[in-house]
Coordinates of C-alpha atoms in Angstrom, one line a residue:
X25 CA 81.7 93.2 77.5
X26 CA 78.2 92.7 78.0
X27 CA 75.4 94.6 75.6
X28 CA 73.2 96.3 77.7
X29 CA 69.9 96.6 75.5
X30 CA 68.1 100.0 75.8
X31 CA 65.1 100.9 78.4
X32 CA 62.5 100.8 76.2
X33 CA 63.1 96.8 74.9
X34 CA 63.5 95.7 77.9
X35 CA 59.7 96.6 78.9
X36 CA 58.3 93.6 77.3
X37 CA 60.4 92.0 79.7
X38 CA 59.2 94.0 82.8
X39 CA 56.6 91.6 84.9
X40 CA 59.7 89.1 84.5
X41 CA 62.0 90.9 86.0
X42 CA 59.7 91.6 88.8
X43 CA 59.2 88.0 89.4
X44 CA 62.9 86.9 89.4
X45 CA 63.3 90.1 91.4
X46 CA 60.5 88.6 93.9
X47 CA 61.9 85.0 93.4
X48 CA 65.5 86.3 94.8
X49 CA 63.9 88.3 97.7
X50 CA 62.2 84.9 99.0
X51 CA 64.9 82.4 98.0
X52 CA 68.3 84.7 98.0
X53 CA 69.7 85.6 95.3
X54 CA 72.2 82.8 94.6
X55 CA 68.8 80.1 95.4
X56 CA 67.3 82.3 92.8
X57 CA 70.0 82.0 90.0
X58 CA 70.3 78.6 90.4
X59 CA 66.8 78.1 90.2
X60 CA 66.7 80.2 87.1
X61 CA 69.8 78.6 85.4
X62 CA 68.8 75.2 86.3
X63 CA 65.3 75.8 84.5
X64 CA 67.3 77.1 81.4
X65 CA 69.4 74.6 81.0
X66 CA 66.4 72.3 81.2
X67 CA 64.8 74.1 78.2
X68 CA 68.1 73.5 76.2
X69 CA 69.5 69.9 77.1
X70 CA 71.7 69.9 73.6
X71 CA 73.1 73.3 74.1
X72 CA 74.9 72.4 76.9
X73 CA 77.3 70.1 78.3
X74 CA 76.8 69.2 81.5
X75 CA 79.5 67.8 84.3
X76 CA 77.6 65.9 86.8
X77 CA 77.6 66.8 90.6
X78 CA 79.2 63.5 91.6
X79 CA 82.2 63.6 89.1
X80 CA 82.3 67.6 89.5
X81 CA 82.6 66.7 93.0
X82 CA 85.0 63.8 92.7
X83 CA 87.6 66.2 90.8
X84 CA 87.1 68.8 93.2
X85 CA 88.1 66.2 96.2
X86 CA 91.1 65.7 94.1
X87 CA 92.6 68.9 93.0
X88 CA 91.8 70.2 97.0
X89 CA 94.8 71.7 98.7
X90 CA 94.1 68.3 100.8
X91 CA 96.0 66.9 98.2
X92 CA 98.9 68.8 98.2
X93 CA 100.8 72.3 98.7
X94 CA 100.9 72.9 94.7
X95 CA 97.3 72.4 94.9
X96 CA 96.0 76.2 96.0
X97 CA 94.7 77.0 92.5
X98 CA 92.2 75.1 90.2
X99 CA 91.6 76.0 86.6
X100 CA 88.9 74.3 84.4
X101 CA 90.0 75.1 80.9
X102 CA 86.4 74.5 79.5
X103 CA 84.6 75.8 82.5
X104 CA 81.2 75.5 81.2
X105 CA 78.5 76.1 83.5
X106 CA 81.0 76.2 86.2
X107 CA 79.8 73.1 87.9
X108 CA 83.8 72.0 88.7
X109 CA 84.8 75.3 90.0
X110 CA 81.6 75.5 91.8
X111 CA 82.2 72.2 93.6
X112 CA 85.3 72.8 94.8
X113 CA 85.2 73.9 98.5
X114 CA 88.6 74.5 100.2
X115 CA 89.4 78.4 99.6
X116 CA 91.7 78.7 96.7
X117 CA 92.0 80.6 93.6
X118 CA 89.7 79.3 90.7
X119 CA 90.6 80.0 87.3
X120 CA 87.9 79.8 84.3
X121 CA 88.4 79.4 80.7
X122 CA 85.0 79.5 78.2
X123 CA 84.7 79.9 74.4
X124 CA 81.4 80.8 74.6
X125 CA 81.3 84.7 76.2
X126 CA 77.4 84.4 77.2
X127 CA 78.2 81.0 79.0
X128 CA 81.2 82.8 80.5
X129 CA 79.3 85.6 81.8
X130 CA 76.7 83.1 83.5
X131 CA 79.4 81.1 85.3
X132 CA 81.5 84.5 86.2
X133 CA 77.9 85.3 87.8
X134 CA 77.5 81.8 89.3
X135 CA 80.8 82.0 90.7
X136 CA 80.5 85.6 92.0
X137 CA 77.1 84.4 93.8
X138 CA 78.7 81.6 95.5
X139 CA 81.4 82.8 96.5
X140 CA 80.0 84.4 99.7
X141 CA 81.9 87.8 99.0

């Protein structure tokens, strides 16, 4: 579960919110979280682990149901960011594993956003 932090300490953060809330309204949401995540994972390179979008792409190709009729669901067992389940584009069941619950929540929300539903 997720900590929600009380009303008042999240005023500080106020005019942000507002301006990711803009950002979205212009962009669309999942524009906007990508955006967003891609300039926080810019601000920590060494906190994170990073598959590329060619090999991301390249497993994806393989693990496609293209490839075979055991191949309907992927699982990435150290899902990260969610770059490999994110680049996987036939419709089949994706499976995550993370350690890290905070990283977890961002890719269940990067997931969720791409997703179309």
């Amino acid at each position: 579960p997720v900590n929600t932090p009380p009303a008042a300490d999240l005023l500080p953060s106020v005019p942000l919110l507002r301006a990711a809330a803009e950002l979205a309204a212009g962009t669309g949401a999942c524009e906007a979280f990508e955006f967003l995540l891609g300039r926080h994972l810019d601000a920590n390179p060494r906190q994170y682990t990073l598959t590329p979008q060619g090999p991301a792409e390249l497993m994806a190709a393989l693990a496609s149901p293209a490839a075979g009729p055991a191949a309907r669901t992927v699982l990435d067992p150290a899902s990260g960011t969610g770059s490999l389940l994110r680049a996987v584009r036939e419709p089949v069941a994706l499976h995550a594993q993370e350690s890290d619950p905070e990283l977890a929540a961002l890719t269940a929300l990067r997931l969720a956003l791409n997703s179309g539903a």
